PDB file of C-alpha atoms in Angstrom:
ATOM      1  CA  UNK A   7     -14.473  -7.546   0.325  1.00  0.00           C
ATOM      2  CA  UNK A   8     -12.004  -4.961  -1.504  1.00  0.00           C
ATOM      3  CA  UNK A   9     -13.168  -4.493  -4.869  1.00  0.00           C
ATOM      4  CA  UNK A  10     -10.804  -3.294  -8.042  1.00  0.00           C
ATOM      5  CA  UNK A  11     -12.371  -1.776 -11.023  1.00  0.00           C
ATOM      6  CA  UNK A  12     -10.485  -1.229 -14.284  1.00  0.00           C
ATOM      7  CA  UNK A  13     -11.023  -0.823 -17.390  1.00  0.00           C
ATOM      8  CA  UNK A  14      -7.279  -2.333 -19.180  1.00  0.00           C
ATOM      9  CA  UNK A  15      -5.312  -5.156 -19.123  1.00  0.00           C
ATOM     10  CA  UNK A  16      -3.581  -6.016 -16.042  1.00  0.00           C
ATOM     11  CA  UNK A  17      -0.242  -5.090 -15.992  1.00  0.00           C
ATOM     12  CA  UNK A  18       2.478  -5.546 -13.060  1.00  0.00           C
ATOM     13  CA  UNK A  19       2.089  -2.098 -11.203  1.00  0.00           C
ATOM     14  CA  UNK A  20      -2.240  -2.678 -11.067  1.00  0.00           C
ATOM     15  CA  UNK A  21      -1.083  -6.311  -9.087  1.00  0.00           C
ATOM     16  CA  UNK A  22       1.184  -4.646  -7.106  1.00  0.00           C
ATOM     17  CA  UNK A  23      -1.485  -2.201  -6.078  1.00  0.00           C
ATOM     18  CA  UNK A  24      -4.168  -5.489  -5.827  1.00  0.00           C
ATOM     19  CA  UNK A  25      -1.260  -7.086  -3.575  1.00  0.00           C
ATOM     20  CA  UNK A  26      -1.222  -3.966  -1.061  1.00  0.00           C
ATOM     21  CA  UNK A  27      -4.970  -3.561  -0.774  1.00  0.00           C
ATOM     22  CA  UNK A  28      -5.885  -6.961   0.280  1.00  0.00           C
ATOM     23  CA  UNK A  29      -2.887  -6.465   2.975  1.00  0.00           C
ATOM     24  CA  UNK A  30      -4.222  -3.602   4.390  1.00  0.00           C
ATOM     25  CA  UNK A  31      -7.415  -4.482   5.126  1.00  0.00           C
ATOM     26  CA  UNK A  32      -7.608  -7.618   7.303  1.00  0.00           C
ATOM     27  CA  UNK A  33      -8.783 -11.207   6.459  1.00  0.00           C
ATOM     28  CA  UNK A  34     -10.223  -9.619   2.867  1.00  0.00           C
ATOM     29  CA  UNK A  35     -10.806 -11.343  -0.325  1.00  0.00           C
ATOM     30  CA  UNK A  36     -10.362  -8.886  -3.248  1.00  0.00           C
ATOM     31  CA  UNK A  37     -12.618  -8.345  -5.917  1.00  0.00           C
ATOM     32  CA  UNK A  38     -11.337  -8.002  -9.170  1.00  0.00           C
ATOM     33  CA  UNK A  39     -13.957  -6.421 -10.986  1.00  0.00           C
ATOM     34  CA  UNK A  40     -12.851  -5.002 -14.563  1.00  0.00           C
ATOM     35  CA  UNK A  41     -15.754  -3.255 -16.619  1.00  0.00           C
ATOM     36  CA  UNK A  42     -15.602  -5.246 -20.272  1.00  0.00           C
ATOM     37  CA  UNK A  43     -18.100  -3.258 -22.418  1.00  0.00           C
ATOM     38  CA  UNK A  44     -16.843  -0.233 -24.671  1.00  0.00           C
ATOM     39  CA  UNK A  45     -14.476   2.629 -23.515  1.00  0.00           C
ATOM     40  CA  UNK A  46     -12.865   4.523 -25.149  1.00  0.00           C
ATOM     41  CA  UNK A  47     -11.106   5.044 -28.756  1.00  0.00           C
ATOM     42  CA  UNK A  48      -7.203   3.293 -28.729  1.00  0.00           C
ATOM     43  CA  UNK A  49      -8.300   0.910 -25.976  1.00  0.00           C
ATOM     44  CA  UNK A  50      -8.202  -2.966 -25.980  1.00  0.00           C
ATOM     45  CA  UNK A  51     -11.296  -4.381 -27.077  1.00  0.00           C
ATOM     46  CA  UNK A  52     -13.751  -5.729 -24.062  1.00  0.00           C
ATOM     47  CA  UNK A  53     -13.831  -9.869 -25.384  1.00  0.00           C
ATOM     48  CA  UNK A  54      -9.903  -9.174 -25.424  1.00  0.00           C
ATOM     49  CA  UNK A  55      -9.575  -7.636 -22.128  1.00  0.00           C
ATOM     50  CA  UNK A  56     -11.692 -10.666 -20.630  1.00  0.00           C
ATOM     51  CA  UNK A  57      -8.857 -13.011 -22.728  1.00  0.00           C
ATOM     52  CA  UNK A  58      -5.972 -11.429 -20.634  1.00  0.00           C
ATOM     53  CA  UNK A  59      -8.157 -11.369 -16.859  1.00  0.00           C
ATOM     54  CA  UNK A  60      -8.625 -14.940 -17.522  1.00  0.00           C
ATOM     55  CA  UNK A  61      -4.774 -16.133 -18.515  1.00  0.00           C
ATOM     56  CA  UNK A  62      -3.787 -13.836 -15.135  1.00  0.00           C
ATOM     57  CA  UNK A  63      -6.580 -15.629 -12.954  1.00  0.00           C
ATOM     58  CA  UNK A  64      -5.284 -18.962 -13.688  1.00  0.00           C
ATOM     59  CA  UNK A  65      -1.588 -17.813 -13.885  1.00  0.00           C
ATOM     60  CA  UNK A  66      -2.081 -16.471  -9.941  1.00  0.00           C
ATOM     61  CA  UNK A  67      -4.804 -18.528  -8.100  1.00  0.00           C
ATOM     62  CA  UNK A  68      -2.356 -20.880  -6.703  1.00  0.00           C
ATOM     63  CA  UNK A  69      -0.534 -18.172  -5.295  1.00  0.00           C
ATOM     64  CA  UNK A  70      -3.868 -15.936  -4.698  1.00  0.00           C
ATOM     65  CA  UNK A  71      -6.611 -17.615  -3.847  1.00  0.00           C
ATOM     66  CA  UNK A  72      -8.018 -14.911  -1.781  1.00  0.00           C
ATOM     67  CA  UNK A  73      -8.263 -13.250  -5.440  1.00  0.00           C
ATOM     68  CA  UNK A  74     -11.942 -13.582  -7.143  1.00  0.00           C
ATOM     69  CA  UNK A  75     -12.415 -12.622 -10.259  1.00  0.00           C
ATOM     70  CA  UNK A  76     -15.921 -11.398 -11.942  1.00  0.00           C
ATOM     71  CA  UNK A  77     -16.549  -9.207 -15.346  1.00  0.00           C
ATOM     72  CA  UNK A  78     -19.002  -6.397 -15.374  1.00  0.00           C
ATOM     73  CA  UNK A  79     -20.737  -5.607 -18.487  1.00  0.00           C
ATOM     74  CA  UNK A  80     -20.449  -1.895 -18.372  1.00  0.00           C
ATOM     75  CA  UNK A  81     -19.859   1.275 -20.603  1.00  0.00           C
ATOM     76  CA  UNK A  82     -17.316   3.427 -19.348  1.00  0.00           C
ATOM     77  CA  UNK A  83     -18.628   6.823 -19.125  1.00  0.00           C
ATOM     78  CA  UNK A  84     -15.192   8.644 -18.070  1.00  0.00           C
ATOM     79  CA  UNK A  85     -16.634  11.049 -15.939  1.00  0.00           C
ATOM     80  CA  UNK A  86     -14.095  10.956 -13.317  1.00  0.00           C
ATOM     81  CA  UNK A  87     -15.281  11.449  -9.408  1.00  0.00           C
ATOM     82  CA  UNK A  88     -19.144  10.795 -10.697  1.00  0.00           C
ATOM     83  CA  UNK A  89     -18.115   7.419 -12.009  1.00  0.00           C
ATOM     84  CA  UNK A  90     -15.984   7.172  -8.815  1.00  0.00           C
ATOM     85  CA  UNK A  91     -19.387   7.188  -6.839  1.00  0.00           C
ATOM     86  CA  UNK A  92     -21.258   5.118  -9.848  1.00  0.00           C
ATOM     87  CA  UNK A  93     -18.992   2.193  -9.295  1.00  0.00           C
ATOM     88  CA  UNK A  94     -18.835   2.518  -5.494  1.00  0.00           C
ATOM     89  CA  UNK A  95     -22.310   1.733  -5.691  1.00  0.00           C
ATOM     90  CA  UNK A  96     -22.020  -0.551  -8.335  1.00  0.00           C
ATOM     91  CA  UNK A  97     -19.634  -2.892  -6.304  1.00  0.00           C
ATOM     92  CA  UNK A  98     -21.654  -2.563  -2.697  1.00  0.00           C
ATOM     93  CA  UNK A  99     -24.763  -4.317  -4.605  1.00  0.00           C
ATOM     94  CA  UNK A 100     -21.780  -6.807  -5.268  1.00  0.00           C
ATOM     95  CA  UNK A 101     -20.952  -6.943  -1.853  1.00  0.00           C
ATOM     96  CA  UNK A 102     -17.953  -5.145  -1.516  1.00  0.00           C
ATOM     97  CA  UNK A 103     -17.061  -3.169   1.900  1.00  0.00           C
ATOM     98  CA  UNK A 104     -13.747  -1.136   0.266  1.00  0.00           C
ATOM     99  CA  UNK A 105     -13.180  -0.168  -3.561  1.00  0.00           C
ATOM    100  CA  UNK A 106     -10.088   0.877  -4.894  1.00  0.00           C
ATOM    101  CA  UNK A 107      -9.862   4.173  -6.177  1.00  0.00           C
ATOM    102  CA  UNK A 108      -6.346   5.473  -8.193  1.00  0.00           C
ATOM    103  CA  UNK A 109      -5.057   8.277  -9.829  1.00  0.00           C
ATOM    104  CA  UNK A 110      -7.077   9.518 -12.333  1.00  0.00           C
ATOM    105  CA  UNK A 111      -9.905   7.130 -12.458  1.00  0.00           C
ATOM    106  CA  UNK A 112     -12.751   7.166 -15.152  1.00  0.00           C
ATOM    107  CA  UNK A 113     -10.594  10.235 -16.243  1.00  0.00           C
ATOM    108  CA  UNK A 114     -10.173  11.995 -19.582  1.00  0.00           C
ATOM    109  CA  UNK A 115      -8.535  14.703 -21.811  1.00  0.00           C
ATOM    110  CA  UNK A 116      -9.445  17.638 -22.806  1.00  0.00           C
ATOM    111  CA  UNK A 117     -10.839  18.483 -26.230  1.00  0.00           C
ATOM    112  CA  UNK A 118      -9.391  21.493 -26.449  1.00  0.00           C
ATOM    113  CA  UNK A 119      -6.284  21.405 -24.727  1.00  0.00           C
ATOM    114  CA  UNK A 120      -5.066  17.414 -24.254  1.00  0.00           C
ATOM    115  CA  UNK A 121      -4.918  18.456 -20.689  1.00  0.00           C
ATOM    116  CA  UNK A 122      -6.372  16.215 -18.072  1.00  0.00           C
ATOM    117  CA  UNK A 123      -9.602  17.107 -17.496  1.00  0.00           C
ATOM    118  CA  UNK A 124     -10.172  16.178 -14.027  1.00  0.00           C
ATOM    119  CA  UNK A 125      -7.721  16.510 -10.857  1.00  0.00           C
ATOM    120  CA  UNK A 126      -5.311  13.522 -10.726  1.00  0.00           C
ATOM    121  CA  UNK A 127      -6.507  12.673  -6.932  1.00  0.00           C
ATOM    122  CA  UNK A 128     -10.683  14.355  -7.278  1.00  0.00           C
ATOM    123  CA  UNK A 129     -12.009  10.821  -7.682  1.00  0.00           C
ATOM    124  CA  UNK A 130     -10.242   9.713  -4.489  1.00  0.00           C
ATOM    125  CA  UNK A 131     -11.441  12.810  -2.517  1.00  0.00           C
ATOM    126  CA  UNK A 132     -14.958  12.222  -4.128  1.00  0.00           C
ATOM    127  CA  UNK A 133     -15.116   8.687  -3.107  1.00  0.00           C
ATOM    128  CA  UNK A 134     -13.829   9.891   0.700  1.00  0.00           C
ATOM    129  CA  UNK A 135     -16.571  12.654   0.729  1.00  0.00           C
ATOM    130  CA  UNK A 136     -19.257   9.928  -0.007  1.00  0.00           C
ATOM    131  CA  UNK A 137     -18.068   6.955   1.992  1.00  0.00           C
ATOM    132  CA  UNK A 138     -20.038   7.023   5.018  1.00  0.00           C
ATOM    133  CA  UNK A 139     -23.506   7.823   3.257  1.00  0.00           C
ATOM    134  CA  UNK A 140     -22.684   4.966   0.685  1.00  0.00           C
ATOM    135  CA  UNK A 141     -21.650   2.467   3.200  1.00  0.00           C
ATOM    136  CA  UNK A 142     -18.250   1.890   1.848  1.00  0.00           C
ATOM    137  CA  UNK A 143     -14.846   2.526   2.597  1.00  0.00           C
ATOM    138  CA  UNK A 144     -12.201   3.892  -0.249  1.00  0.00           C
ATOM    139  CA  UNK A 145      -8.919   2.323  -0.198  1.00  0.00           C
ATOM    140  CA  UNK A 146      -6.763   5.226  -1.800  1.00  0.00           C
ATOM    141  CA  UNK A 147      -3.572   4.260  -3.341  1.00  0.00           C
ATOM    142  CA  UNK A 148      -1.423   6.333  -5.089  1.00  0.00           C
ATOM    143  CA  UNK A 149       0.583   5.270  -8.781  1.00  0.00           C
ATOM    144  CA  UNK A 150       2.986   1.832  -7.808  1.00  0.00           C
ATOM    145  CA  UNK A 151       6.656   2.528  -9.502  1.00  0.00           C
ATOM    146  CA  UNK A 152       9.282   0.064 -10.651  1.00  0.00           C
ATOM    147  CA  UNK A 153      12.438   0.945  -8.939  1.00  0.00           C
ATOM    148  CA  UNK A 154      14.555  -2.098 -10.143  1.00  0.00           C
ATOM    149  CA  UNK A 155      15.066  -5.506  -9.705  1.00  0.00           C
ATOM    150  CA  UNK A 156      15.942  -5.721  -5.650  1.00  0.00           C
ATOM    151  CA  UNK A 157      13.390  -3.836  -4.784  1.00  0.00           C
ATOM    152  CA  UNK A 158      10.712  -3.924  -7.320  1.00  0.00           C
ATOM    153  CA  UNK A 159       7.284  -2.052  -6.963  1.00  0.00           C
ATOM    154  CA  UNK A 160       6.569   0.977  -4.573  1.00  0.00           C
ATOM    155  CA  UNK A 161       4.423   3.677  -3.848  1.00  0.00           C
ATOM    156  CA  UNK A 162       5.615   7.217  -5.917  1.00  0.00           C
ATOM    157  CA  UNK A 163       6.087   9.000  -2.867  1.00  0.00           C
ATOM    158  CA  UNK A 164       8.464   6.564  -1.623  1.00  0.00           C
ATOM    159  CA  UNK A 165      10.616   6.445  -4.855  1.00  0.00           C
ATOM    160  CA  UNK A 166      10.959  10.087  -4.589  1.00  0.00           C
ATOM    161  CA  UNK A 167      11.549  10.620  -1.248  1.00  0.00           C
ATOM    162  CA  UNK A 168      14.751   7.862  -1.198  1.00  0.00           C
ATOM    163  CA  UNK A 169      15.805   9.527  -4.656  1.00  0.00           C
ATOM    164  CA  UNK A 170      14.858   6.283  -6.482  1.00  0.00           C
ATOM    165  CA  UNK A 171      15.355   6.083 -10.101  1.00  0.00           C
ATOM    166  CA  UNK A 172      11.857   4.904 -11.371  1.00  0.00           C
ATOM    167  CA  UNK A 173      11.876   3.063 -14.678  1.00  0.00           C
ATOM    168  CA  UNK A 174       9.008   3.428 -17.044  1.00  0.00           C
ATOM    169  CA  UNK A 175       7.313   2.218 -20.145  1.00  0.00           C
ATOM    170  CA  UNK A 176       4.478   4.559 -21.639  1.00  0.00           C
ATOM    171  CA  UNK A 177       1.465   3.150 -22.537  1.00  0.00           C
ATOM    172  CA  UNK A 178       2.044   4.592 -26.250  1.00  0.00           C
ATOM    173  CA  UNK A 179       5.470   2.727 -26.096  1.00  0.00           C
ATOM    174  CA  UNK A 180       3.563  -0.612 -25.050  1.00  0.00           C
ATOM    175  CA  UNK A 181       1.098  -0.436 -27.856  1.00  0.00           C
ATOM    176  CA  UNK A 182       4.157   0.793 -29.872  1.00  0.00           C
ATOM    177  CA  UNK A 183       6.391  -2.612 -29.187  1.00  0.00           C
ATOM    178  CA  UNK A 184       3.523  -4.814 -29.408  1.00  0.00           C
ATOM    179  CA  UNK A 185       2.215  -4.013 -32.509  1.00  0.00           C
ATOM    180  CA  UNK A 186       6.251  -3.940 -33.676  1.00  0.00           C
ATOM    181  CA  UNK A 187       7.013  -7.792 -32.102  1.00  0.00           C
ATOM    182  CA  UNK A 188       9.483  -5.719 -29.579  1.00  0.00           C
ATOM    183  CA  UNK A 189      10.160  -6.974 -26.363  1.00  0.00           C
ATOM    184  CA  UNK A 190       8.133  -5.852 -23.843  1.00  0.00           C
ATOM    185  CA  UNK A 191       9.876  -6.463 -19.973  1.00  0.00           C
ATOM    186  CA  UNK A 192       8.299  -8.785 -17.453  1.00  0.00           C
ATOM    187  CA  UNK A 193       8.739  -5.969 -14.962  1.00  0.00           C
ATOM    188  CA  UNK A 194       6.068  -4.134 -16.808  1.00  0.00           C
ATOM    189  CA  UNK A 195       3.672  -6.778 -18.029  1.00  0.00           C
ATOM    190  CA  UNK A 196       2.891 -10.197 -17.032  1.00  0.00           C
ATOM    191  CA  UNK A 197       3.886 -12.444 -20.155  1.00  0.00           C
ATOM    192  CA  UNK A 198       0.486 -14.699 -20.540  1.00  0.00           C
ATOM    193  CA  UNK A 199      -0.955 -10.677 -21.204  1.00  0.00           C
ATOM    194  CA  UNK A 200       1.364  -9.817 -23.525  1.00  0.00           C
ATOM    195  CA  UNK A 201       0.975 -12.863 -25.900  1.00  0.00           C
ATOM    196  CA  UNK A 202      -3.262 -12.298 -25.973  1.00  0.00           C
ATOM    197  CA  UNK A 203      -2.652  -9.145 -26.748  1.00  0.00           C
ATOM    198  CA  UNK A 204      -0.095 -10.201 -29.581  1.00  0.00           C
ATOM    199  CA  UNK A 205      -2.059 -12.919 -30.647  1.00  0.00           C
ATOM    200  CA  UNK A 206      -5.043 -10.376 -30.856  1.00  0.00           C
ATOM    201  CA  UNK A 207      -3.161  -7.476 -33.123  1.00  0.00           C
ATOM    202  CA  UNK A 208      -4.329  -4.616 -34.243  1.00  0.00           C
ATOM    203  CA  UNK A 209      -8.056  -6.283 -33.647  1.00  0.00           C
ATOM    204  CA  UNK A 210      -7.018  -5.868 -30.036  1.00  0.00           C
ATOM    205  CA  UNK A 211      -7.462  -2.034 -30.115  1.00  0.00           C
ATOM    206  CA  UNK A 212     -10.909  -0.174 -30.312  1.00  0.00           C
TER     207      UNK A 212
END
């Protein structure tokens, strides 16, 4: 069992990510295993969040099925490679064997500076140094990129080593076109998401 915690809507690149970890490890059903209580200030609200897992559960099962999907009422804390080992342990009483850890996870800014506050890989290397005392494997993945229409999704590394254009949407540009009625492109977002989230307004944010 590969377990995936976040803490935002789903959007295309997290799938893509989903897609590759239930490859790589053999005959595994993937947990997807968003927190839904509070997190932090400018993030979609928790009851919303659970709106969006549910459209995407239905909209993929058929094509999925080794996807299960299960809400965990939980504060985010965003202490970075702590929470790392917090949820590890959270999703082993689940039943999980793997968890997927990103780039940044349970991160934050600085106060001060608006800097990241944490490494963008110290979760990962947290979660490695603890694996064999906690009884479960990290799968480590690093940020999924859109390179286009023929070839879709792939891992940064590979973008930049073929000299890939990448094509990107900030998050501060998604909030911006949804709360403007802008289009928003399917390559970034899955559609079902994108009309909650509309639907939802400026109720959707925290």
């Amino acid at each position: 069992v590969v377990a995936f915690q976040n803490r935002n809507p789903i959007h295309r690149a997290h799938f893509e990510l989903l897609k590759c970890a239930q490859r790589d490890v053999k005959d595994s059903i993937l947990l997807v295993h968003p927190t839904c209580g509070p997190t932090q200030p400018g993030d979609i609200d928790g009851l919303v969040r659970i709106d969006t897992y549910e459209a995407l559960r239905k909209e993929t099962e058929q094509e999925f099925p080794m996807f299960r999907w299960a809400y965990l009422p939980y504060s985010m804390k965003m202490a970075g490679p702590r929470e790392a080992i917090q949820h590890m342990i959270i999703r082993k009483n689940f039943g999980a064997t793997h968890f997927i850890i990103g780039r940044d996870m349970a991160g934050t800014k600085s106060t001060i500076t608006g800097d990241d506050f944490y490494g963008a890989y110290d979760a990962q290397e947290m979660g490695k140094k603890h694996s064999a005392e906690l009884g479960v494997a990290v799968a480590h993945y690093e940020n999924m990129v859109y390179v286009g229409e023929e070839e879709g999704y792939v891992a940064e590394s590979v973008a930049k080593k073929a000299g890939k254009k990448v094509v990107k949407l900030s998050g501060t540009e998604f909030r911006r076109r949804l709360r403007a009625g802008e289009d928003i492109p399917n390559w970034f977002a899955f559609k079902s998401v994108v009309d909650i989230l509309r639907k939802a307004g400026d109720s959707a944010f925290c």
